[in-house]
XYZ file of C-alpha atoms in Angstrom:
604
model
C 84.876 128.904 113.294
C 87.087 127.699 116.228
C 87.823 123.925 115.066
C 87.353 121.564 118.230
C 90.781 119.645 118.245
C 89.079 116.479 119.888
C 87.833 115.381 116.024
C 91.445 115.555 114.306
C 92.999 113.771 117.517
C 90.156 110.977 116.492
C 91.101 111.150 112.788
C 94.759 111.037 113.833
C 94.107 107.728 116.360
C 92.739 106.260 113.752
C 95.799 106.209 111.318
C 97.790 105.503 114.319
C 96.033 102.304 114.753
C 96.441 100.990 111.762
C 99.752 102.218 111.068
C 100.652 99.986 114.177
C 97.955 97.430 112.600
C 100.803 95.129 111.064
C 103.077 95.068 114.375
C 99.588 94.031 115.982
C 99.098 91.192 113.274
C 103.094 89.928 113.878
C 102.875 90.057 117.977
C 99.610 87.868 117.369
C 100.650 85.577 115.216
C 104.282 84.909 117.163
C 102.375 84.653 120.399
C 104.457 84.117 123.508
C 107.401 83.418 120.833
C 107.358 87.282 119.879
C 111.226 88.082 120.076
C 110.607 92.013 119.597
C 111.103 92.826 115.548
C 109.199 95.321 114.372
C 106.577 94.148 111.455
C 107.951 95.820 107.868
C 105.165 97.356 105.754
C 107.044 97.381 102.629
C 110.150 94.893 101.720
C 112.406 98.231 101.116
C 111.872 99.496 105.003
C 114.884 96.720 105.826
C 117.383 99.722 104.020
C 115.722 102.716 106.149
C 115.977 100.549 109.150
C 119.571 99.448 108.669
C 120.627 103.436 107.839
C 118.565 104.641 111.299
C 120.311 101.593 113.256
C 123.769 103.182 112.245
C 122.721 106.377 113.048
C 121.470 105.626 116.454
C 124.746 103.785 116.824
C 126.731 106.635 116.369
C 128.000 106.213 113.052
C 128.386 109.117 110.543
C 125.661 110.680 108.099
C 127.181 109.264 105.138
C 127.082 105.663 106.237
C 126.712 102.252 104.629
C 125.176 99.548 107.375
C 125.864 96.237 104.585
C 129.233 96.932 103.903
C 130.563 98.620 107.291
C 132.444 101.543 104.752
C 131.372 104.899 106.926
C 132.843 108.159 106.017
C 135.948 109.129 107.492
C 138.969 111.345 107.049
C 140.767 108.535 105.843
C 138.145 107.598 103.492
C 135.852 109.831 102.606
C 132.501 108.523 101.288
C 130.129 109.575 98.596
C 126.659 111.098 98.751
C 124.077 107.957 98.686
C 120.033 108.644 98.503
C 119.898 107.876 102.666
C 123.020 110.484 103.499
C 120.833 112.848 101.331
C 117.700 112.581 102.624
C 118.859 112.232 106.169
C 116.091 114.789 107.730
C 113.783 111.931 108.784
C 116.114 109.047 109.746
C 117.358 111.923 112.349
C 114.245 112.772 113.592
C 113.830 109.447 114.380
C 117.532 108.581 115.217
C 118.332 111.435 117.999
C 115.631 110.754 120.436
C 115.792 107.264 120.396
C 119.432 107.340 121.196
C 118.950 109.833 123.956
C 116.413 107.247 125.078
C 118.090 103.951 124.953
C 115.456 102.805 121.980
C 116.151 100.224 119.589
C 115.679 100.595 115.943
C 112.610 98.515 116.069
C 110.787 100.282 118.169
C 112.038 103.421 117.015
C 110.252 102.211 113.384
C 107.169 101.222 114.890
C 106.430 104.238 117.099
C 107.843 106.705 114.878
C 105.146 105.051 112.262
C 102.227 105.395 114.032
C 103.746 109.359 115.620
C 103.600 109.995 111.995
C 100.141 108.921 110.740
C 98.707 110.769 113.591
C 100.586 113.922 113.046
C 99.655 113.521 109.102
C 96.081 112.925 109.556
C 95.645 116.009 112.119
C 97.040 118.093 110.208
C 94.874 117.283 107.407
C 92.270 118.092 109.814
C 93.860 120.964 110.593
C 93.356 122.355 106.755
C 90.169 121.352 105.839
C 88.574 122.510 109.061
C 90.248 125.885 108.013
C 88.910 125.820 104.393
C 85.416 124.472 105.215
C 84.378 125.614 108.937
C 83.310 121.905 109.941
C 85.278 120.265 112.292
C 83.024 116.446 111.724
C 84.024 116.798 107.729
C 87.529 117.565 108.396
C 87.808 114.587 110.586
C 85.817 112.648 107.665
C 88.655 114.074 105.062
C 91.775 112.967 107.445
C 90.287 109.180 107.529
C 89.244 109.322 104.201
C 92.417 111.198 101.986
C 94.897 108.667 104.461
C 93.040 105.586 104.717
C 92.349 105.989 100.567
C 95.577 106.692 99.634
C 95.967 103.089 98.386
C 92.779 103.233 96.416
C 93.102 106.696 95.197
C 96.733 104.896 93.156
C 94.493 101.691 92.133
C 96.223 100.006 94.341
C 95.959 97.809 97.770
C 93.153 95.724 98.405
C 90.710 97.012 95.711
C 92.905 95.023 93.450
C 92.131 91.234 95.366
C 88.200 92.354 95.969
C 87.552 92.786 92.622
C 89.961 90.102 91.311
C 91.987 92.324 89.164
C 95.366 92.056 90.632
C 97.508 91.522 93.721
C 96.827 93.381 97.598
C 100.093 95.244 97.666
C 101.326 97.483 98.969
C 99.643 98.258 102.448
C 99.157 102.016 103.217
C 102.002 103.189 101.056
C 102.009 106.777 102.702
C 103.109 105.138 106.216
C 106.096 103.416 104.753
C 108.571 104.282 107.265
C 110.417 106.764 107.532
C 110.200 107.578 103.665
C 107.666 109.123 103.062
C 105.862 108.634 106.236
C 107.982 111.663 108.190
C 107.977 114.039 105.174
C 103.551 113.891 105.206
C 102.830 115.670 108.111
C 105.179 118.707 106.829
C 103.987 118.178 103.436
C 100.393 118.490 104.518
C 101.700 121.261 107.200
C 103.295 123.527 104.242
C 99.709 123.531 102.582
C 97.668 124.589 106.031
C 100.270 127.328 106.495
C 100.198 128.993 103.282
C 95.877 128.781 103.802
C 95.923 130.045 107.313
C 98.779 132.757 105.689
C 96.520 133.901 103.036
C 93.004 133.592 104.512
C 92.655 136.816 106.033
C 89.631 138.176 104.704
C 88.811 140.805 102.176
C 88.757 143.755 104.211
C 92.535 142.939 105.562
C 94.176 146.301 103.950
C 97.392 145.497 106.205
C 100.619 146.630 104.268
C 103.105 145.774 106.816
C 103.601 142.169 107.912
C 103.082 141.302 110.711
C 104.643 139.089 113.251
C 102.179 135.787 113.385
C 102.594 135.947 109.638
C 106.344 136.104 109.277
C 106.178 133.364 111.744
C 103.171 131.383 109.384
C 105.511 132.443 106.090
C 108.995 130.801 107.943
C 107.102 127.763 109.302
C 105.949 126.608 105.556
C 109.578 127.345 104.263
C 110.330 125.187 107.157
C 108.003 122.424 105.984
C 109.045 122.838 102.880
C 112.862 122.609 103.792
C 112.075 119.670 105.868
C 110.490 117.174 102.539
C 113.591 118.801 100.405
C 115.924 116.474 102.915
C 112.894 113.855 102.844
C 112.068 112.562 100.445
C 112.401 113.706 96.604
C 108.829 112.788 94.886
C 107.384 114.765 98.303
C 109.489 117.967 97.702
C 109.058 118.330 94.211
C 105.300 117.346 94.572
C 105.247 120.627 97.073
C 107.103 122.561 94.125
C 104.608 121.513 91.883
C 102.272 122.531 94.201
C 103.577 125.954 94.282
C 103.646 126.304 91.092
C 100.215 125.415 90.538
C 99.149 127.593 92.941
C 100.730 130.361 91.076
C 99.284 129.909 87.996
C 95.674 129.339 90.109
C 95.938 132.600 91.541
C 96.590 133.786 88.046
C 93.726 132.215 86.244
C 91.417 132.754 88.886
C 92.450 135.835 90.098
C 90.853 136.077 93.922
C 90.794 139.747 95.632
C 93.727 140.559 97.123
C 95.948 138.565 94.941
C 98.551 140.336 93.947
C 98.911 140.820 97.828
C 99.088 137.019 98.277
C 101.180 136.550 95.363
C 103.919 138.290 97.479
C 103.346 136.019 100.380
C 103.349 133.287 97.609
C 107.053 134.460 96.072
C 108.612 135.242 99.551
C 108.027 131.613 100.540
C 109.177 130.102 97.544
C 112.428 132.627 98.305
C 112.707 130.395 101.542
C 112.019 127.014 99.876
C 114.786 128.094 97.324
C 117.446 128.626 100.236
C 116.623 125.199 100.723
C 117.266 123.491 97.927
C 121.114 125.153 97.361
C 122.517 122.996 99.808
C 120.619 120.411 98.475
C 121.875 120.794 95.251
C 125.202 120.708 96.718
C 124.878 117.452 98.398
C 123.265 115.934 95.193
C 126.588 116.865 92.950
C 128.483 114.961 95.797
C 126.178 112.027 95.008
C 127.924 108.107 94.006
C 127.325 107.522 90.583
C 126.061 104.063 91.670
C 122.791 106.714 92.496
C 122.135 107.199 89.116
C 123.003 103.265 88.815
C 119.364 102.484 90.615
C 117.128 105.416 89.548
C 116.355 104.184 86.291
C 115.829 107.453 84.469
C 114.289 107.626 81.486
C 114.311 110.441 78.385
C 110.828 111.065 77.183
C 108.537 113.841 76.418
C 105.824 111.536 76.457
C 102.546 112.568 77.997
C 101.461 110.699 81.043
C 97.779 111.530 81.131
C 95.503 108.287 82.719
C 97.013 107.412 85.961
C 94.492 107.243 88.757
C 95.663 110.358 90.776
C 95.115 111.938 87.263
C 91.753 111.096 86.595
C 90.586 111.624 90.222
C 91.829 115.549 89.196
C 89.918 115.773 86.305
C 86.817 115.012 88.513
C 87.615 117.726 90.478
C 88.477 119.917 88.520
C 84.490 119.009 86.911
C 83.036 119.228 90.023
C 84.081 122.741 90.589
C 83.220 123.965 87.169
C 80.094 122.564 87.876
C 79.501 124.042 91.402
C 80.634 127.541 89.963
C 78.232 126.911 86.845
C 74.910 126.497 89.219
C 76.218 128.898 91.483
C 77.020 126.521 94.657
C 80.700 127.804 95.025
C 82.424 131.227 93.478
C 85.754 130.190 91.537
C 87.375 133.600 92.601
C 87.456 132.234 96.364
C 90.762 131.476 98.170
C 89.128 128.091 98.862
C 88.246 127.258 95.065
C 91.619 128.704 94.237
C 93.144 125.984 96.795
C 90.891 122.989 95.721
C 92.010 123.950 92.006
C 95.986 124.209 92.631
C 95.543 120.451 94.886
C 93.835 118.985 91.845
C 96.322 120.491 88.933
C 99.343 118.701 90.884
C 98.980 115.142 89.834
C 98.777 116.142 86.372
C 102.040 118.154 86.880
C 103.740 115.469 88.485
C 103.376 113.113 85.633
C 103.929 115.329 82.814
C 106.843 117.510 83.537
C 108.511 115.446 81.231
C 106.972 117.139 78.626
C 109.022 119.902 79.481
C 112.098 118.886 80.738
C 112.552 115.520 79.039
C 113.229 113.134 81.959
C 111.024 110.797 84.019
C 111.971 109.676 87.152
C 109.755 106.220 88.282
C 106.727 107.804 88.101
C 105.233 105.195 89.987
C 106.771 106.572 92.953
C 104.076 110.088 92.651
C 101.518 107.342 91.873
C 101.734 105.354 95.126
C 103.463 107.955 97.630
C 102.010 111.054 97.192
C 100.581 111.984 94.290
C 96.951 109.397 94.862
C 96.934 111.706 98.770
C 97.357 115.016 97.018
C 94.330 114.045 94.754
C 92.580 112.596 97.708
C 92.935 116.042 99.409
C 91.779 117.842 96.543
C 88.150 115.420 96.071
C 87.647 116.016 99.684
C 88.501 120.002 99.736
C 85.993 120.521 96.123
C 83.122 118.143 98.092
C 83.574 120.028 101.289
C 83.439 123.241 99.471
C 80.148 122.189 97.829
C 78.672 120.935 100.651
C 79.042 124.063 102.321
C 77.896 126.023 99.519
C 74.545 124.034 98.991
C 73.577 124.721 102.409
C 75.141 124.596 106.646
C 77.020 121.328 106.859
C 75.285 120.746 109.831
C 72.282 119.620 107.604
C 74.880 117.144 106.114
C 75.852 115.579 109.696
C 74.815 112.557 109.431
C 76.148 111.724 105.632
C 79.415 112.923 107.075
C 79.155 110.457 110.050
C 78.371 107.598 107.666
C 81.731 108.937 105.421
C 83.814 109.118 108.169
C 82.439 105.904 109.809
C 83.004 104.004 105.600
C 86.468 105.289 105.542
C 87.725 104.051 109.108
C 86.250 100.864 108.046
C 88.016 100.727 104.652
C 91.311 100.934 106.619
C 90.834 97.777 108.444
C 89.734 96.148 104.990
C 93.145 97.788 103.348
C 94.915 96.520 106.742
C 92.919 92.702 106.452
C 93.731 92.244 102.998
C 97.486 94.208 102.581
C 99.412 93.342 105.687
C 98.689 89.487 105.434
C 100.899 89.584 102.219
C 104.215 90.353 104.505
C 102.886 88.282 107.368
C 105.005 84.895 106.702
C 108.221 87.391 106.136
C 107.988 89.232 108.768
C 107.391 86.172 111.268
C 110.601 84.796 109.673
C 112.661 88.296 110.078
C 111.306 87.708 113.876
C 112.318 84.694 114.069
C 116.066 85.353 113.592
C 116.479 87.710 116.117
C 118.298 85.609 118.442
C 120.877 85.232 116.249
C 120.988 88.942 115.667
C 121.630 89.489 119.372
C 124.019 86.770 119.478
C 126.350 88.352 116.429
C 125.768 91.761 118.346
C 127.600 89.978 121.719
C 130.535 88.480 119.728
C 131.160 92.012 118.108
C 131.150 93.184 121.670
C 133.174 96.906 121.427
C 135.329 95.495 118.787
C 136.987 98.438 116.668
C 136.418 96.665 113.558
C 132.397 95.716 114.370
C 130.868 97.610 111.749
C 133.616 96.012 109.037
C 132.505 91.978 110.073
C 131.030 90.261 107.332
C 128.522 87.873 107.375
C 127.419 85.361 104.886
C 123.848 84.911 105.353
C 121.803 82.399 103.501
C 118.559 83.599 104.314
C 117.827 86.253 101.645
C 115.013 88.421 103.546
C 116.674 88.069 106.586
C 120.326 89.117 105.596
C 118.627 92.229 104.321
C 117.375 92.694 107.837
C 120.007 91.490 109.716
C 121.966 95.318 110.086
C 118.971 96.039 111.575
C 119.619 94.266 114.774
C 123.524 93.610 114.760
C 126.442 96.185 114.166
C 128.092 93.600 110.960
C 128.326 94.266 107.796
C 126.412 91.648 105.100
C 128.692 89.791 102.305
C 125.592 90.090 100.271
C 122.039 91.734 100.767
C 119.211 92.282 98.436
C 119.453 96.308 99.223
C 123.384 96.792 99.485
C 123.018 98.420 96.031
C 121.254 101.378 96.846
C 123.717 102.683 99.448
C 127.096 104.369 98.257
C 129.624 101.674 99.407
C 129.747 99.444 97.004
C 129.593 99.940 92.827
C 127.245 98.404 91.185
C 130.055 95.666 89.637
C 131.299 95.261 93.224
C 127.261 94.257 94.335
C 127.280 91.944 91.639
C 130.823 89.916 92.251
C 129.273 89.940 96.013
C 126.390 88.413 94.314
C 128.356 86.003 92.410
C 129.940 84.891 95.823
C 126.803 84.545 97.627
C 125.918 82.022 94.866
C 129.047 80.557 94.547
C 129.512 79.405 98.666
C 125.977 78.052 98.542
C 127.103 75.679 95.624
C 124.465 76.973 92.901
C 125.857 76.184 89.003
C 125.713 78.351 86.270
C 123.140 76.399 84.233
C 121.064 76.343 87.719
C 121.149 80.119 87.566
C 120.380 80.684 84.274
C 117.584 78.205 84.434
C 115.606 80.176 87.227
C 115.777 83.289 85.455
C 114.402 81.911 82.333
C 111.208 80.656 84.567
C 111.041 83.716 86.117
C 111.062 81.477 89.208
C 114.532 83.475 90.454
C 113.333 87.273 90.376
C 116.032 87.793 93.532
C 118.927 87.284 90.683
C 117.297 89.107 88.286
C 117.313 92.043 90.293
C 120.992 91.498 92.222
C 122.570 91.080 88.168
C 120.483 93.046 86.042
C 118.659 95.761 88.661
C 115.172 96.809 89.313
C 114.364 97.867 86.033
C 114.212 94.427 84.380
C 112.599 92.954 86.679
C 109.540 94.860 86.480
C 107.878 97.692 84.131
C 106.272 99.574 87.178
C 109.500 101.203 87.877
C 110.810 101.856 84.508
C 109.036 103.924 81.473
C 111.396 102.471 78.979
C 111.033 98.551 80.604
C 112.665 95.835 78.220
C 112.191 92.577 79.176
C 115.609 90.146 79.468
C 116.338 88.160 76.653
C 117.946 84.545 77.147
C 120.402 85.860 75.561
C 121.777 88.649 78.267
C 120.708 86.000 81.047
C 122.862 83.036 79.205
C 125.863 85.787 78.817
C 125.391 86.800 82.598
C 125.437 82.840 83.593
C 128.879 83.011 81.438
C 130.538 85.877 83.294
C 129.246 83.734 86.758
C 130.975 80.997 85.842
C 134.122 82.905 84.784
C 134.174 84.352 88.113
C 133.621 81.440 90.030
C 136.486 79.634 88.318
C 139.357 81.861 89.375
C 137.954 82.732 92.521
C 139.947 83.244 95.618
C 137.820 85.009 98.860
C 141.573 86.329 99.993
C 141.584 88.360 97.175
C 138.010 89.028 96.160
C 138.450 92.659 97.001
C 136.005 92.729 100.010
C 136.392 91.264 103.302
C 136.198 87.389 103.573
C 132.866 86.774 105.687
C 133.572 86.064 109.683
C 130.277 84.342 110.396
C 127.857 82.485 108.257
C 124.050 82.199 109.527
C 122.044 78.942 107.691
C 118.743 77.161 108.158
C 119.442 74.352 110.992
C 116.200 72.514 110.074
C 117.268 72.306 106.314
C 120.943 72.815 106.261
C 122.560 73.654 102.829
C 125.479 72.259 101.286
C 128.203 73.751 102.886
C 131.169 72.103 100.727
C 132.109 75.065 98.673
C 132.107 76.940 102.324
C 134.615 74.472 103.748
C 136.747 74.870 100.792
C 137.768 78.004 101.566
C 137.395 78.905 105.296
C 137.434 76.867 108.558
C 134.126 76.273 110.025
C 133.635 75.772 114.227
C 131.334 73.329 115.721
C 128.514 76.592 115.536
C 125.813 77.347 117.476
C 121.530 76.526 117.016
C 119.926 79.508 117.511
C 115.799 79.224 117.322
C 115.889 77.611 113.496
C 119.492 78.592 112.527
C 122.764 77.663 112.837
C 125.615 80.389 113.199
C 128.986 79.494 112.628
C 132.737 81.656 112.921
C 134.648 81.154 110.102
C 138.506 81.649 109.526
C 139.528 82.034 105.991
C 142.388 78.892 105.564
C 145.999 79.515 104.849
């Protein structure tokens, strides 16, 4: 059937629209006093943002936007997790510097370029597998727009009073792993259109289309390795489990397709050596914030998983009655879709070592077992009778899904709204540190101490300077993870805070930002970490110890990172700036919207 492209350009306008749904919400809640951020979807978008900002400033691949250290001849930098997975940040980052286009824009249109392109393609392959151009628009809305529900998570969780709306449309989290979906998504409708030839295709010698089909998913493929990692290995696993499909099931014409099958993975293995190359190059500070965990532990009730045991029910069920015929490239496909969540979070088993899991949960895992529900249901539809018959249904599905993505966008992107108005809201001051760094050589090195925790994540963003302290400076290269936390200590230190003051917040758990800046990630939550272990007043009173050891004998002159240049406070509720004016001369500063920016010279 010739698919009529009009229905996946719908799907894909659809995901547009609400991936552009927050920026919407921000513009109409700032009103007239909009100053042209771009609306986060998920607090960790400030790092990606900060790493595109240096690229489309010029600045190296291995570069670190919060402390200013780029890679250079002179000092040659490590491998970080952005440097690594750089193949998105430049697809972003080249175009927008041919085109004079800020980072903010650049996130917000790359964002919705991406939804689109993911949500088409989907279209794209389930029009291919099921000849019905309405249900493959119904599957793009519906495996996208339910990627939050198909993890548990997003607004299901406030609806039904069971827990918290977070996070909003975790699939368009920009540009990780927003740009690898649509070549995740692509890899899968190549390999289909590749392999579904037809019975009575006796062709022995490739031909050209399908060298070109077989390079473009090694392509795809290629293009998540330098992506994102839970999206590459989730295509591995798909691979694999599309092997051992074709081997259980055993379609005609497999051994033929098997070839195909091995000659890609040939290409996705070309890949992956240079990858492996860059990873061995990697700062240890990597392994520092991944939180690995040895286990052999099965992981065998997440929601991705038991959305694949329905599937994997329903077509055992449709082949039992005689709807659908298991030995079809299509039931072979739905089967290798639903066997990949259950990969995903049991390799372990295997090889010993999980990796966040949570991370297949919410970014790609919950969309791979989306795709596979909406492949088996579109196979059985077709097999009961012509999906025409089923037009309507599949209006009313494609109609309930579009509307669940404004409920996931109602009820999700209000939780970042009072953030993101305040990240907005300190743009001026962003432009006005960009002016003072003016073409200095030394831009990119300029500290500055910035009170405002969200916002001094944010603030490489906008201006070229370096931070003295950011909640995300940890997960680039440039700094160890001791260095982050003496930066910590002085972030604490010039705003005056004691060491019984910041042991007492962590004990309330009222503090979580210095749980994470002294003790990581890992103990501040259990969704990241298998092996969680909550702190003990113990480690937290020994940790308010070491503060106070620090703060003692410090000296900013010989801290072993620059001395901050500027500092940026609240104007309306100004801190205590004593321990500030200890140490460094302050100017008369300047009020910029609701903060005060100062220049400060470190005294003699």
């Amino acid at each position: 059937m010739k698919l009529r492209w009009r229905f996946g350009i719908i799907a894909g306008l659809f995901l547009a629209v609400f991936s552009l749904y927050p920026q919407m919400k921000m513009i109409y809640l700032r009103g007239a006093d909009w100053q042209g951020h771009y609306a986060y979807n998920d607090i960790d978008e400030v790092a990606y943002a900060s790493y595109l900002k240096a690229l489309i400033d010029g600045r190296p691949r291995k570069n670190d936007p919060y402390t200013g250290r780029d890679d250079s001849a002179d000092h040659p930098q490590p491998e970080s997790l952005f440097s690594i997975q750089f193949a998105g940040p430049y697809t972003i980052a080249i175009p927008a510097r041919i085109l004079g286009v800020g980072a903010p824009w650049a996130m917000t249109l790359a964002g919705a370029l991406a939804a689109f392109l993911a949500a088409f393609v989907i279209f794209w392959f389930v029009g291919m597998v099921t000849g019905d151009d309405w249900y493959a628009m119904a599957a793009g809305l519906v495996v996208l727009a339910g990627g939050a529900l198909f993890a548990g998570e997003g607004a299901i969780g406030e609806i039904l009073g069971t827990g918290y709306s977070y996070p909003y449309f975790p699939g368009f989290r920009r540009y990780i792993p927003a740009m690898a979906f649509p070549a995740f998504f692509g890899l899968i409708a190549l390999i289909w259109r590749l392999l579904d030839r037809g019975p009575n295709d006796r062709r022995s010698v490739p031909s050209g289309p399908q060298m070109l089909l077989a390079a473009g998913a090694s392509v795809c493929f290629g293009y998540t390795v330098f992506s994102y990692f839970y999206v590459w290995t989730a295509a591995a696993a798909w691979l694999a489990c599309l092997v051992l499909s074709y081997l259980i099931l055993r379609p005609e014409g497999y051994r033929r397709d098997l070839i195909w099958i091995f000659g890609i993975g040939a290409g996705c293995i070309a890949f992956l050596v240079p990858y492996a190359y860059l990873l061995s190059q990697r700062s240890h500070t990597m392994d520092d914030v991944q939180l690995l965990v040895m286990t052999h532990a099965p992981d065998l009730f997440r929601v991705p998983e038991v959305i694949s045991y329905a599937v994997v029910a329903i077509l055992m069920a449709a082949a039992l009655i005689g709807v659908i015929e298991l030995r079809e490239r299509s039931s072979v496909f739905a089967l290798s879709l639903a066997l990949v969540p259950i990969a995903v979070f049991n390799q372990q088993v295997i090889t010993g070592r999980s990796l966040q899991p949570i991370h297949y949960e919410v970014f790609i895992g919950n969309y791979v077992a989306g795709l596979a529900l909406a492949v088996s249901v579109g196979l059985v539809i077709k097999g009961i009778d012509s999906t025409s018959r089923f037009r309507p249904a599949i209006a009313v599905l494609a109609a309930a899904a579009a509307v669940w993505g404004f409920v996931e966008c109602h009820y999700t992107v209000r939780v970042l709204d009072d953030v993101n108005v305040l990240r907005d809201q300190q743009m001026p001051v962003a432009r006005r540190l960009t002016e003072l760094a003016g073409n200095s050589p030394d831009r990119f090195q300029q500290s500055v101490l910035h009170f405002g925790i969200a916002e001094a994540d944010d603030l490489p963003t906008i201006a070229p300077q370096a931070t003295l302290w950011a909640r995300h400076q940890h997960v680039f290269a440039g700094v160890t993870w001791q260095e982050n936390k003496e930066r910590y200590y002085q972030y604490l230190n010039y705003q005056g805070v004691p060491p019984k003051q910041l042991a007492a917040g962590m004990k309330t758990g009222d503090d979580f930002v210095s749980v994470i800046a002294l003790f990581g990630w890992g103990r501040h939550t259990d969704r990241l970490n298998a092996a969680y272990k909550p702190l003990t007043f113990g480690e937290i009173d020994a940790e308010a110890l070491r503060y106070a050891d620090y703060v003692r004998d410090f000296d900013p002159a010989k801290a072993g990172n620059r001395p901050p240049d500027y500092l940026v406070c609240d104007a309306e509720d100004p801190p205590d700036l004593a321990n500030v004016d200890k140490w460094f001369e302050r100017d008369a500063g300047e009020k910029l919207g609701k903060y005060m920016l100062y220049r400060l010279k470190l005294r003699q």
